Each structure stands twice: as structure tokens, then as C-alpha cells.
mmCIF file of C-alpha atoms and ligand atoms in Angstrom:
data_model
loop_
_atom_site.group_PDB
_atom_site.id
_atom_site.type_symbol
_atom_site.label_atom_id
_atom_site.label_comp_id
_atom_site.label_asym_id
_atom_site.label_seq_id
_atom_site.Cartn_x
_atom_site.Cartn_y
_atom_site.Cartn_z
ATOM 1 C CA MET A 1 0.316 -0.450 -0.115
ATOM 2 C CA THR A 2 1.418 3.719 -0.964
ATOM 3 C CA LEU A 3 -1.715 5.501 0.035
ATOM 4 C CA GLN A 4 -0.281 8.151 2.559
ATOM 5 C CA LEU A 5 -1.445 10.964 4.296
ATOM 6 C CA SER A 6 -1.260 14.811 2.795
ATOM 7 C CA ASN A 7 1.524 16.759 3.279
ATOM 8 C CA ARG A 8 -0.897 18.928 5.126
ATOM 9 C CA HIS A 9 -0.995 16.561 7.492
ATOM 10 C CA GLY A 10 2.186 15.811 7.816
ATOM 11 C CA ARG A 11 3.830 19.213 9.081
ATOM 12 C CA LEU A 12 1.294 18.904 12.112
ATOM 13 C CA SER A 13 2.651 18.163 15.136
ATOM 14 C CA GLN A 14 0.822 16.502 18.421
ATOM 15 C CA SER A 15 1.048 19.377 21.192
ATOM 16 C CA PRO A 16 3.223 18.730 23.733
ATOM 17 C CA ILE A 17 0.367 20.059 26.158
ATOM 18 C CA ARG A 18 -1.778 16.745 25.649
ATOM 19 C CA ALA A 19 1.026 14.435 26.544
ATOM 20 C CA MET A 20 2.137 16.570 29.898
ATOM 21 C CA SER A 21 -1.838 16.632 30.688
ATOM 22 C CA HIS A 22 -1.753 13.079 30.096
ATOM 23 C CA GLU A 23 1.163 12.076 32.471
ATOM 24 C CA CYS A 24 -0.018 14.478 34.902
ATOM 25 C CA ARG A 25 -3.387 12.646 35.000
ATOM 26 C CA ARG A 26 -1.198 9.713 35.244
ATOM 27 C CA LEU A 27 0.355 11.265 38.337
ATOM 28 C CA GLY A 28 -2.441 12.890 39.828
ATOM 29 C CA GLY A 29 -0.901 16.110 39.847
ATOM 30 C CA ILE A 30 -2.553 19.760 39.216
ATOM 31 C CA ASN A 31 -2.555 20.484 35.516
ATOM 32 C CA LEU A 32 -1.282 23.855 34.633
ATOM 33 C CA ALA A 33 -0.309 23.103 31.304
ATOM 34 C CA GLN A 34 -3.583 23.028 29.661
ATOM 35 C CA GLY A 35 -5.143 26.692 28.328
ATOM 36 C CA ILE A 36 -8.213 26.197 29.755
ATOM 37 C CA CYS A 37 -10.233 27.523 32.493
ATOM 38 C CA ASP A 38 -11.655 25.459 35.193
ATOM 39 C CA LEU A 39 -14.092 28.417 36.409
ATOM 40 C CA PRO A 40 -18.020 27.597 36.053
ATOM 41 C CA LEU A 41 -19.599 29.642 33.214
ATOM 42 C CA PRO A 42 -21.593 32.808 34.451
ATOM 43 C CA PRO A 43 -25.334 31.795 35.564
ATOM 44 C CA LEU A 44 -26.769 33.534 32.936
ATOM 45 C CA LEU A 45 -25.004 31.901 29.870
ATOM 46 C CA GLY A 46 -26.169 28.031 30.945
ATOM 47 C CA GLU A 47 -29.685 29.313 31.928
ATOM 48 C CA ALA A 48 -29.912 31.256 28.470
ATOM 49 C CA ALA A 49 -28.666 27.991 26.206
ATOM 50 C CA ALA A 50 -30.839 26.168 28.160
ATOM 51 C CA ALA A 51 -33.994 27.928 27.387
ATOM 52 C CA ALA A 52 -32.597 28.232 23.769
ATOM 53 C CA ILE A 53 -32.717 24.902 23.313
ATOM 54 C CA ALA A 54 -35.747 24.323 24.994
ATOM 55 C CA ALA A 55 -37.235 27.069 22.479
ATOM 56 C CA GLY A 56 -36.245 25.080 19.228
ATOM 57 C CA HIS A 57 -33.154 27.182 18.472
ATOM 58 C CA ASN A 58 -31.558 23.779 17.225
ATOM 59 C CA LEU A 59 -31.290 24.277 13.494
ATOM 60 C CA TYR A 60 -29.262 25.979 11.231
ATOM 61 C CA THR A 61 -28.851 29.375 11.404
ATOM 62 C CA ARG A 62 -27.627 31.951 9.057
ATOM 63 C CA TYR A 63 -23.827 31.001 8.275
ATOM 64 C CA ASP A 64 -22.238 33.825 9.887
ATOM 65 C CA GLY A 65 -23.968 34.380 12.747
ATOM 66 C CA ILE A 66 -27.616 35.044 14.169
ATOM 67 C CA PRO A 67 -28.533 38.927 13.909
ATOM 68 C CA GLU A 68 -28.851 39.109 17.706
ATOM 69 C CA LEU A 69 -25.421 38.038 18.478
ATOM 70 C CA ARG A 70 -23.886 40.130 16.165
ATOM 71 C CA ALA A 71 -25.608 43.005 17.129
ATOM 72 C CA ALA A 72 -24.325 42.210 20.525
ATOM 73 C CA ILE A 73 -20.979 41.582 19.535
ATOM 74 C CA ALA A 74 -20.962 45.220 17.645
ATOM 75 C CA ARG A 75 -22.250 46.399 20.535
ATOM 76 C CA ARG A 76 -19.689 45.516 23.085
ATOM 77 C CA GLN A 77 -16.868 46.111 21.011
ATOM 78 C CA GLY A 78 -17.599 49.126 20.611
ATOM 79 C CA ARG A 79 -18.295 50.524 23.926
ATOM 80 C CA ASP A 80 -15.665 48.472 25.468
ATOM 81 C CA HIS A 81 -12.263 49.268 23.166
ATOM 82 C CA GLY A 82 -14.097 51.440 20.661
ATOM 83 C CA LEU A 83 -13.841 48.747 17.722
ATOM 84 C CA GLU A 84 -16.818 49.758 15.396
ATOM 85 C CA MET A 85 -18.122 47.595 12.696
ATOM 86 C CA ASP A 86 -21.153 46.891 10.677
ATOM 87 C CA PRO A 87 -22.830 44.021 12.408
ATOM 88 C CA GLU A 88 -24.330 43.054 8.948
ATOM 89 C CA ASN A 89 -21.483 43.420 6.817
ATOM 90 C CA GLU A 90 -18.276 43.403 8.958
ATOM 91 C CA LEU A 91 -18.522 40.485 11.391
ATOM 92 C CA VAL A 92 -18.897 36.798 10.893
ATOM 93 C CA VAL A 93 -19.287 34.542 13.870
ATOM 94 C CA SER A 94 -17.091 31.451 13.671
ATOM 95 C CA CYS A 95 -16.452 28.075 15.651
ATOM 96 C CA GLY A 96 -14.108 29.890 17.631
ATOM 97 C CA ALA A 97 -11.744 32.261 17.488
ATOM 98 C CA THR A 98 -9.616 29.007 15.778
ATOM 99 C CA GLY A 99 -12.126 28.779 12.892
ATOM 100 C CA ALA A 100 -12.196 32.638 12.414
ATOM 101 C CA PHE A 101 -8.341 32.639 12.058
ATOM 102 C CA TYR A 102 -8.362 29.778 9.538
ATOM 103 C CA VAL A 103 -11.602 31.071 7.479
ATOM 104 C CA ALA A 104 -9.437 34.605 7.388
ATOM 105 C CA CYS A 105 -6.689 32.739 6.264
ATOM 106 C CA LEU A 106 -8.549 30.685 3.639
ATOM 107 C CA ALA A 107 -10.038 34.161 2.285
ATOM 108 C CA LEU A 108 -6.595 36.053 2.004
ATOM 109 C CA LEU A 109 -3.966 33.612 1.649
ATOM 110 C CA ASP A 110 -2.539 31.441 -1.077
ATOM 111 C CA PRO A 111 0.122 28.884 -0.866
ATOM 112 C CA GLY A 112 3.240 30.186 -0.601
ATOM 113 C CA ASP A 113 2.123 33.354 0.940
ATOM 114 C CA GLU A 114 4.221 34.175 3.608
ATOM 115 C CA VAL A 115 3.278 35.462 7.067
ATOM 116 C CA ILE A 116 4.791 36.990 9.918
ATOM 117 C CA LEU A 117 4.497 35.436 13.799
ATOM 118 C CA PHE A 118 5.997 36.919 16.631
ATOM 119 C CA GLU A 119 8.016 34.593 18.698
ATOM 120 C CA PRO A 120 6.978 32.812 21.444
ATOM 121 C CA TYR A 121 4.042 32.329 19.148
ATOM 122 C CA TYR A 122 1.003 30.583 19.824
ATOM 123 C CA GLY A 123 0.759 26.864 18.469
ATOM 124 C CA TYR A 124 -2.538 26.963 16.766
ATOM 125 C CA HIS A 125 -1.447 30.043 14.808
ATOM 126 C CA LEU A 126 1.609 28.238 13.261
ATOM 127 C CA SER A 127 -0.591 25.009 12.478
ATOM 128 C CA THR A 128 -2.912 26.950 10.738
ATOM 129 C CA LEU A 129 -1.099 28.153 8.474
ATOM 130 C CA HIS A 130 0.639 24.684 7.442
ATOM 131 C CA LEU A 131 -2.708 23.599 6.751
ATOM 132 C CA VAL A 132 -3.217 26.276 4.283
ATOM 133 C CA GLN A 133 0.334 26.012 2.896
ATOM 134 C CA ALA A 134 1.169 29.577 3.888
ATOM 135 C CA ALA A 135 4.827 30.154 5.152
ATOM 136 C CA PRO A 136 5.595 31.419 8.646
ATOM 137 C CA ALA A 137 8.197 33.852 8.914
ATOM 138 C CA PHE A 138 9.363 34.566 12.364
ATOM 139 C CA VAL A 139 10.401 37.595 14.149
ATOM 140 C CA GLY A 140 11.823 37.557 17.947
ATOM 141 C CA LEU A 141 10.176 39.232 21.297
ATOM 142 C CA ASP A 142 12.829 39.746 23.468
ATOM 143 C CA PRO A 143 12.374 37.944 27.279
ATOM 144 C CA ALA A 144 14.870 40.449 28.759
ATOM 145 C CA ASP A 145 13.205 43.715 27.442
ATOM 146 C CA ASN A 146 9.620 43.211 28.438
ATOM 147 C CA TRP A 147 9.064 41.047 25.160
ATOM 148 C CA SER A 148 9.846 43.829 22.738
ATOM 149 C CA PHE A 149 10.763 43.664 19.385
ATOM 150 C CA LYS A 150 13.032 45.397 17.202
ATOM 151 C CA VAL A 151 11.505 47.087 14.395
ATOM 152 C CA GLU A 152 14.785 46.755 12.066
ATOM 153 C CA GLU A 153 14.099 42.885 12.265
ATOM 154 C CA LEU A 154 10.678 42.992 11.641
ATOM 155 C CA ALA A 155 11.656 45.077 8.594
ATOM 156 C CA ALA A 156 13.893 42.493 7.388
ATOM 157 C CA ALA A 157 11.586 39.596 7.742
ATOM 158 C CA ILE A 158 9.420 40.871 5.057
ATOM 159 C CA THR A 159 9.967 39.685 1.751
ATOM 160 C CA PRO A 160 8.127 40.081 -1.940
ATOM 161 C CA ARG A 161 6.087 37.611 -0.737
ATOM 162 C CA THR A 162 5.188 38.423 2.578
ATOM 163 C CA ARG A 163 1.564 39.065 2.797
ATOM 164 C CA ALA A 164 0.340 39.306 6.591
ATOM 165 C CA ILE A 165 1.453 39.935 9.842
ATOM 166 C CA MET A 166 0.281 38.117 13.285
ATOM 167 C CA ILE A 167 -0.586 40.419 15.940
ATOM 168 C CA ASN A 168 -1.490 38.340 19.217
ATOM 169 C CA THR A 169 -2.616 40.975 21.803
ATOM 170 C CA PRO A 170 -2.255 40.180 24.915
ATOM 171 C CA ALA A 171 0.151 36.962 23.900
ATOM 172 C CA ASN A 172 -0.249 33.627 24.364
ATOM 173 C CA PRO A 173 2.302 32.513 26.034
ATOM 174 C CA CYS A 174 4.281 35.527 26.962
ATOM 175 C CA GLY A 175 1.592 37.624 28.080
ATOM 176 C CA LYS A 176 2.848 40.495 25.984
ATOM 177 C CA VAL A 177 0.478 43.548 25.746
ATOM 178 C CA PHE A 178 1.292 45.338 22.426
ATOM 179 C CA SER A 179 2.022 49.186 22.847
ATOM 180 C CA ARG A 180 0.425 51.877 20.849
ATOM 181 C CA HIS A 181 4.060 52.920 19.531
ATOM 182 C CA GLU A 182 4.795 49.383 18.924
ATOM 183 C CA ILE A 183 1.619 48.918 16.610
ATOM 184 C CA GLU A 184 2.275 51.963 14.854
ATOM 185 C CA GLN A 185 5.514 50.861 13.711
ATOM 186 C CA ILE A 186 3.732 47.562 12.619
ATOM 187 C CA ARG A 187 0.866 49.620 10.967
ATOM 188 C CA ASP A 188 3.854 51.935 9.224
ATOM 189 C CA LEU A 189 5.655 48.828 7.904
ATOM 190 C CA ALA A 190 2.021 47.429 6.852
ATOM 191 C CA VAL A 191 1.400 50.790 4.782
ATOM 192 C CA ALA A 192 4.788 50.827 2.953
ATOM 193 C CA HIS A 193 4.210 46.984 2.014
ATOM 194 C CA ASP A 194 0.649 46.675 1.402
ATOM 195 C CA LEU A 195 -0.032 44.195 4.372
ATOM 196 C CA ILE A 196 -2.859 42.408 5.950
ATOM 197 C CA ILE A 197 -2.544 42.802 9.717
ATOM 198 C CA PHE A 198 -4.571 39.506 11.658
ATOM 199 C CA THR A 199 -5.071 40.504 15.092
ATOM 200 C CA ASP A 200 -5.615 37.635 17.940
ATOM 201 C CA GLU A 201 -7.302 39.395 21.020
ATOM 202 C CA ILE A 202 -8.982 36.450 22.350
ATOM 203 C CA TYR A 203 -7.635 37.785 26.102
ATOM 204 C CA GLU A 204 -8.937 41.351 25.355
ATOM 205 C CA TYR A 205 -10.452 41.186 29.382
ATOM 206 C CA PHE A 206 -7.421 39.522 30.690
ATOM 207 C CA ILE A 207 -4.899 42.775 31.093
ATOM 208 C CA TYR A 208 -3.211 43.399 34.304
ATOM 209 C CA ASP A 209 -1.199 46.554 35.894
ATOM 210 C CA ASP A 210 -4.261 48.985 35.132
ATOM 211 C CA LEU A 211 -2.903 48.586 31.201
ATOM 212 C CA ARG A 212 -5.964 49.027 28.538
ATOM 213 C CA HIS A 213 -6.351 46.847 25.929
ATOM 214 C CA LEU A 214 -5.671 48.310 22.415
ATOM 215 C CA ALA A 215 -7.283 46.914 19.369
ATOM 216 C CA PRO A 216 -5.071 47.159 16.474
ATOM 217 C CA ALA A 217 -7.822 47.889 14.245
ATOM 218 C CA THR A 218 -8.575 51.038 15.890
ATOM 219 C CA VAL A 219 -4.800 52.682 15.662
ATOM 220 C CA GLU A 220 -5.254 54.953 12.393
ATOM 221 C CA GLY A 221 -4.930 53.605 9.107
ATOM 222 C CA MET A 222 -5.241 50.040 10.444
ATOM 223 C CA ALA A 223 -9.080 49.300 9.900
ATOM 224 C CA GLU A 224 -9.019 48.737 6.043
ATOM 225 C CA ARG A 225 -5.831 46.275 6.286
ATOM 226 C CA THR A 226 -6.897 44.443 9.755
ATOM 227 C CA VAL A 227 -8.941 41.121 10.812
ATOM 228 C CA THR A 228 -9.594 41.287 14.472
ATOM 229 C CA ILE A 229 -10.521 37.892 16.054
ATOM 230 C CA SER A 230 -11.740 36.955 19.226
ATOM 231 C CA GLY A 231 -14.616 34.862 20.906
ATOM 232 C CA LEU A 232 -16.201 33.829 23.899
ATOM 233 C CA SER A 233 -13.987 30.911 25.068
ATOM 234 C CA LYS A 234 -11.785 33.038 27.372
ATOM 235 C CA THR A 235 -14.148 35.592 29.001
ATOM 236 C CA PHE A 236 -16.769 33.592 29.794
ATOM 237 C CA HIS A 237 -15.118 29.744 30.625
ATOM 238 C CA VAL A 238 -16.954 28.139 27.652
ATOM 239 C CA THR A 239 -13.848 26.617 25.850
ATOM 240 C CA GLY A 240 -16.148 23.937 24.479
ATOM 241 C CA TRP A 241 -19.328 25.758 23.249
ATOM 242 C CA ARG A 242 -17.041 27.114 20.158
ATOM 243 C CA LEU A 243 -17.999 30.643 19.424
ATOM 244 C CA GLY A 244 -15.637 33.485 18.253
ATOM 245 C CA TYR A 245 -15.759 35.818 15.569
ATOM 246 C CA LEU A 246 -13.723 38.533 13.441
ATOM 247 C CA SER A 247 -14.768 41.581 11.938
ATOM 248 C CA CYS A 248 -12.916 43.561 9.458
ATOM 249 C CA ARG A 249 -13.957 45.393 5.886
ATOM 250 C CA ALA A 250 -17.027 44.239 4.124
ATOM 251 C CA ASP A 251 -15.923 42.624 1.111
ATOM 252 C CA TRP A 252 -13.313 40.242 3.004
ATOM 253 C CA ALA A 253 -15.755 39.386 5.333
ATOM 254 C CA ALA A 254 -18.473 38.135 2.671
ATOM 255 C CA ALA A 255 -15.362 35.778 1.639
ATOM 256 C CA MET A 256 -14.954 34.858 4.913
ATOM 257 C CA GLY A 257 -18.519 34.119 5.677
ATOM 258 C CA GLN A 258 -18.729 31.848 2.627
ATOM 259 C CA LEU A 259 -15.997 29.792 3.489
ATOM 260 C CA ASN A 260 -17.322 29.629 7.230
ATOM 261 C CA ASP A 261 -20.435 27.994 5.676
ATOM 262 C CA GLN A 262 -18.419 25.571 3.735
ATOM 263 C CA ILE A 263 -16.512 24.197 6.603
ATOM 264 C CA TYR A 264 -18.899 24.803 9.723
ATOM 265 C CA VAL A 265 -22.317 25.493 7.665
ATOM 266 C CA CYS A 266 -22.619 27.401 11.053
ATOM 267 C CA PRO A 267 -21.895 28.106 14.597
ATOM 268 C CA PRO A 268 -23.726 25.805 17.109
ATOM 269 C CA ALA A 269 -27.475 27.610 16.900
ATOM 270 C CA PRO A 270 -28.546 27.531 20.739
ATOM 271 C CA LEU A 271 -25.187 29.030 21.915
ATOM 272 C CA GLN A 272 -25.528 31.574 20.173
ATOM 273 C CA TYR A 273 -28.788 32.770 21.476
ATOM 274 C CA ALA A 274 -27.222 32.140 24.758
ATOM 275 C CA ALA A 275 -24.043 34.096 23.644
ATOM 276 C CA ALA A 276 -26.208 37.029 22.264
ATOM 277 C CA GLU A 277 -27.794 37.150 25.498
ATOM 278 C CA ALA A 278 -24.669 37.096 27.883
ATOM 279 C CA LEU A 279 -23.163 39.950 25.985
ATOM 280 C CA SER A 280 -26.097 42.258 26.083
ATOM 281 C CA LYS A 281 -26.885 41.454 29.994
ATOM 282 C CA MET A 282 -23.530 40.877 31.282
ATOM 283 C CA PRO A 283 -23.203 43.665 33.605
ATOM 284 C CA ALA A 284 -20.107 45.887 33.336
ATOM 285 C CA ASP A 285 -18.349 44.730 36.782
ATOM 286 C CA PHE A 286 -18.066 40.949 35.504
ATOM 287 C CA TYR A 287 -15.025 41.730 33.455
ATOM 288 C CA SER A 288 -13.630 44.101 35.766
ATOM 289 C CA THR A 289 -13.765 41.500 38.631
ATOM 290 C CA MET A 290 -12.671 38.946 36.913
ATOM 291 C CA ARG A 291 -9.628 40.961 35.726
ATOM 292 C CA ARG A 292 -9.051 41.676 39.541
ATOM 293 C CA GLU A 293 -9.573 38.203 40.640
ATOM 294 C CA SER A 294 -7.288 37.150 37.388
ATOM 295 C CA GLU A 295 -4.610 39.555 38.474
ATOM 296 C CA ILE A 296 -4.307 38.408 42.130
ATOM 297 C CA LYS A 297 -3.796 34.580 40.590
ATOM 298 C CA ARG A 298 -1.165 35.796 38.933
ATOM 299 C CA ASP A 299 0.668 37.762 41.629
ATOM 300 C CA MET A 300 0.207 34.197 43.608
ATOM 301 C CA LEU A 301 1.892 32.084 40.852
ATOM 302 C CA CYS A 302 4.298 34.572 40.082
ATOM 303 C CA ASP A 303 5.749 34.765 43.739
ATOM 304 C CA ALA A 304 5.399 30.855 44.229
ATOM 305 C CA LEU A 305 7.232 30.583 41.460
ATOM 306 C CA ARG A 306 10.315 33.219 42.372
ATOM 307 C CA ARG A 307 10.333 31.132 45.764
ATOM 308 C CA ALA A 308 10.674 28.116 43.558
ATOM 309 C CA GLY A 309 13.849 29.126 42.273
ATOM 310 C CA PHE A 310 12.082 29.807 38.431
ATOM 311 C CA PRO A 311 12.113 33.418 37.900
ATOM 312 C CA PRO A 312 8.871 34.689 36.237
ATOM 313 C CA HIS A 313 8.567 37.012 33.300
ATOM 314 C CA VAL A 314 5.415 38.383 34.950
ATOM 315 C CA PRO A 315 2.567 38.637 31.791
ATOM 316 C CA GLN A 316 1.114 42.098 31.588
ATOM 317 C CA GLY A 317 -1.901 40.045 30.257
ATOM 318 C CA ALA A 318 -3.333 36.135 29.435
ATOM 319 C CA TYR A 319 -3.365 34.428 32.051
ATOM 320 C CA TYR A 320 -0.128 32.110 31.798
ATOM 321 C CA VAL A 321 3.279 32.843 33.055
ATOM 322 C CA LEU A 322 6.312 31.949 31.058
ATOM 323 C CA ALA A 323 9.113 30.967 34.262
ATOM 324 C CA ASP A 324 12.779 30.718 33.924
ATOM 325 C CA ILE A 325 13.530 26.653 34.845
ATOM 326 C CA SER A 326 17.067 26.417 33.128
ATOM 327 C CA ARG A 327 18.710 26.037 36.549
ATOM 328 C CA LEU A 328 17.189 22.488 36.526
ATOM 329 C CA PRO A 329 19.200 19.474 35.030
ATOM 330 C CA GLY A 330 17.855 18.291 31.695
ATOM 331 C CA ARG A 331 18.384 18.304 28.011
ATOM 332 C CA ASP A 332 15.481 20.145 27.147
ATOM 333 C CA SER A 333 12.564 21.635 28.575
ATOM 334 C CA TRP A 334 10.756 19.164 28.361
ATOM 335 C CA GLU A 335 12.686 16.861 30.429
ATOM 336 C CA ARG A 336 12.576 20.093 32.997
ATOM 337 C CA ALA A 337 9.183 20.470 33.039
ATOM 338 C CA MET A 338 8.805 16.439 33.722
ATOM 339 C CA THR A 339 11.254 17.440 36.561
ATOM 340 C CA ILE A 340 9.098 19.453 37.893
ATOM 341 C CA LEU A 341 5.858 17.671 37.160
ATOM 342 C CA HIS A 342 7.635 14.692 38.896
ATOM 343 C CA LYS A 343 8.635 16.815 41.901
ATOM 344 C CA SER A 344 5.959 18.991 42.647
ATOM 345 C CA GLY A 345 3.045 17.616 40.889
ATOM 346 C CA VAL A 346 2.240 20.432 39.078
ATOM 347 C CA ALA A 347 2.117 20.284 34.954
ATOM 348 C CA SER A 348 3.178 23.175 32.638
ATOM 349 C CA VAL A 349 4.008 23.340 28.966
ATOM 350 C CA PRO A 350 7.801 22.975 27.698
ATOM 351 C CA GLY A 351 9.068 26.209 26.104
ATOM 352 C CA SER A 352 10.244 24.479 23.132
ATOM 353 C CA ALA A 353 6.142 24.337 22.012
ATOM 354 C CA PHE A 354 6.442 28.012 21.650
ATOM 355 C CA PHE A 355 9.595 28.553 19.244
ATOM 356 C CA ARG A 356 11.424 26.841 16.397
ATOM 357 C CA GLY A 357 14.794 27.095 17.807
ATOM 358 C CA ARG A 358 16.412 26.392 21.341
ATOM 359 C CA GLN A 359 15.402 29.275 22.826
ATOM 360 C CA GLY A 360 12.336 27.663 24.455
ATOM 361 C CA GLU A 361 14.304 25.234 26.271
ATOM 362 C CA GLY A 362 14.794 27.173 29.521
ATOM 363 C CA LEU A 363 11.661 28.068 29.894
ATOM 364 C CA SER A 364 8.334 26.140 30.630
ATOM 365 C CA ARG A 365 4.627 27.985 30.711
ATOM 366 C CA PHE A 366 2.227 27.697 33.622
ATOM 367 C CA CYS A 367 -1.197 29.147 33.384
ATOM 368 C CA PHE A 368 -3.389 30.777 35.845
ATOM 369 C CA ALA A 369 -6.827 30.573 34.875
ATOM 370 C CA MET A 370 -7.782 27.753 37.939
ATOM 371 C CA GLU A 371 -10.088 28.024 40.681
ATOM 372 C CA MET A 372 -8.399 29.990 43.577
ATOM 373 C CA ASP A 373 -8.354 27.171 45.765
ATOM 374 C CA ILE A 374 -6.199 25.269 42.502
ATOM 375 C CA ILE A 375 -3.682 27.989 42.286
ATOM 376 C CA GLU A 376 -3.009 28.011 45.978
ATOM 377 C CA ASP A 377 -2.641 24.306 45.833
ATOM 378 C CA ALA A 378 0.014 24.608 43.264
ATOM 379 C CA CYS A 379 1.797 27.041 44.780
ATOM 380 C CA ARG A 380 2.213 25.299 47.432
ATOM 381 C CA ARG A 381 3.442 22.584 45.932
ATOM 382 C CA LEU A 382 5.935 24.365 44.012
ATOM 383 C CA VAL A 383 7.104 26.177 46.980
ATOM 384 C CA ALA A 384 7.262 23.136 49.190
ATOM 385 C CA ALA A 385 9.484 21.048 46.427
ATOM 386 C CA SER A 386 12.860 20.870 46.777
ATOM 387 C CA PHE A 387 14.523 21.420 43.437
HETATM 388 N N1 PLP B 1 -5.870 32.332 20.546
HETATM 389 C C1 PLP B 1 -5.472 32.279 21.197
HETATM 390 C C2 PLP B 1 -4.112 33.486 21.601
HETATM 391 C C3 PLP B 1 -5.536 31.031 22.385
HETATM 392 O O1 PLP B 1 -4.589 31.142 23.334
HETATM 393 C C4 PLP B 1 -6.501 30.277 22.189
HETATM 394 C C5 PLP B 1 -7.031 29.224 22.922
HETATM 395 O O2 PLP B 1 -5.986 29.041 24.076
HETATM 396 C C6 PLP B 1 -7.269 30.087 21.063
HETATM 397 C C7 PLP B 1 -6.887 31.350 20.763
HETATM 398 C C8 PLP B 1 -8.812 29.474 20.990
HETATM 399 O O3 PLP B 1 -9.778 29.734 21.120
HETATM 400 P P1 PLP B 1 -10.958 29.520 20.772
HETATM 401 O O4 PLP B 1 -11.535 28.106 21.832
HETATM 402 O O5 PLP B 1 -11.942 30.479 20.365
HETATM 403 O O6 PLP B 1 -11.058 28.316 18.978
#
């Protein structure tokens, strides 16, 4: 038999997060590897979803999302981030931010087009580019300088094949929040080379130290070239609901909507109704409380990592800490993260998952989106273990 899998599939690799989670389960440890939040979903959402199913909202919907949800997303994004959009024509509701990025890539990229990712990167951004046969290019963020980038390096990474730059703010895994100055630097290069900007803002409500989320599309000159991607997974603790969306100019959104139809037909029907209700009715202090509680957990985990001898790169946003574990023996970050798991029972993601080269080998990523008692337990274990 010579029947083989496609090249596309061959470029995908098994996520180390799954392998680490498996080992963590085997050992009965605390899983700070997975990027999921185990907090209960806000009651309003659960009740609205049950009501939507009972009311018979169980059939296909419009492929790019029901009008009620589109209107609710547009209202909230305008209110909270000054991100204005025409809900009828400039918005596509998809199956998660992951689905939104995939249809955006399918609509705008041809095989061989280059897309620049900042490194450390989020694995699905890279694998989505592989799936559409685009070519990733990388620009490093400097861990010693607050994960800044050098604009000369970004300029040097642009070639005649470059089509887009991805901005993930706040970023997974390093927690970087891109400043206005940085976004303007990226904008100037994008305008000069006529590039698309993809932004992944799924952690827009997880932002600390009195920083404010700045949606790149709101920066002057960006709206017509930016695809803004976000979703409900993280903010409402519903990663399994698969609800995300993108906004961009109308001609692009129309194409992305058609692709969304081809791939997903529509986002989950009753959950769209629940999401519309949650977005419309959630009191403003829901977001500020979540942010405050998340910041407390960040500080607890960073403090515990410091005391355990793993200096943390304190994140400005998102809900992960990259910590320096290089003092542990081992050939690579996988072995070092395993040592941490075996000695403390706390699972993390080896830094190599976020870099092409060896820069990640001295790092590991710890997630703090768990219930407070779990974070407290993880902190106790990290501090008590002797590494
Ligand atoms: N984008 C980033 C940067 C993420 O870290 C994640 C999840 O970890 C996602 C997107 C996934 O979003 P969704 O569940 O909406 O597909």
C-alpha cells in the first residue's frame, strides 16, 4: 500500500500540552499546562443556552451568525474597545477564534504566501498557516526587554512574498500587551508593504497593571487592512462551546462568511442565542471582577515560582506565566518540565512548544486560569518541592 497522508497533515505535530496533561493525570497532579479555565460558566449563559434549546433554536442558522449575536458583539466591542463595526456586513461568527482565523487565512492567503509571527508564538497560529500552505516567518520578542521586538528585524523579515503579520495581544504564551507605539510601527510597515494584519485578541479582558486593551484595528490607518479575531472561550469560560468571531472590511467578511459556511455551516445554534444574551446583559463589573481576580492569581503564581527558584516573566495580560527553569538539569524543556511535574505534581508546558529553535528550552508555561484553591495548592507544592 502506498496510500499516504497529505503533506498538510504531515506538518502538524502532536501538541506537547496533551502529552503533559496525560502524564499529569497519570500522576494525579495539578494541570497548569492546559490553556483552559476550570471556572464555572456564568449562570446567565447556562440558563440562556437551556432556554434556547427548549425554545427550539436547534437548527442551522445564518452561516455567519444570528443577527442578535452580531448586534451584541458590535455593541460590546464598540463600548469596551472603541472598535466600531457594521454588524450586518463586517462581522462573521465562527466556531471559535480558531475557526475564525482559519477562514480568514483561507480567504486571504494563497499557498506560499508568507505570514510573520512573533516568537514565542501560539501553536495553532503556526499550524493554521501550515494547513493553508502559507509559509510562516518569525520575528523574536526579547524576554530580557519585556518581550519587545526590534522594528529593524520586523522590516528585515518582510520579503516580496510577505502577505500578513499576526499580532496576538495580550499574547499567549508570554503575556505581552502590544503598546500603541509598537502597533504604529507595525502599521507603518504594513502600509509601506501593503500587508494584511491579523490580530488575535481572545484575551482582551485579561489585562493587568492598569493597562488597557488596545485593538490594533482602532489605530489610524489599520481598519482597512486588519482582521480582528476574538471569541467567548476565555472571557466566559466556555472553551467547549466553540464560539468566536472576526471583524474586518465588508468585502473580506463576505468571503470569509462563505468559507465559514463551507466548513462549519454555522456556529452552534442555541449557544449563539445564549451568547447574544450574555453579551447584552452581562454587567460591566463582570469583566472588571474577572480581571482583578486573575491579577491576584498571577501575582500568587509569580511569587511561588520566584520562591521555587524559577524567575517568572510577569505577564501584562492573558493567563499564563513563562518562567525560567533553566537551572534544572536536563537536555531540554521537556525533561525540565517533567522534573517539575514529578517533584511537585504541577504540570506546565515545556517552552519548546512556543519556539522553533532552542530559545524555549529554559522556559516553561504555567496557566493561572484555575479556581483559587487550585492555584493555592499549586503554589504550595511548587514552594515546598526541593528542586
Ligand atoms: N487564540 C489564542 C491566542 C489562544 O491562546 C487560544 C486558546 O488557547 C485560542 C485562540 C483558542 O480560541 P477558541 O477557543 O475561540 O478557538
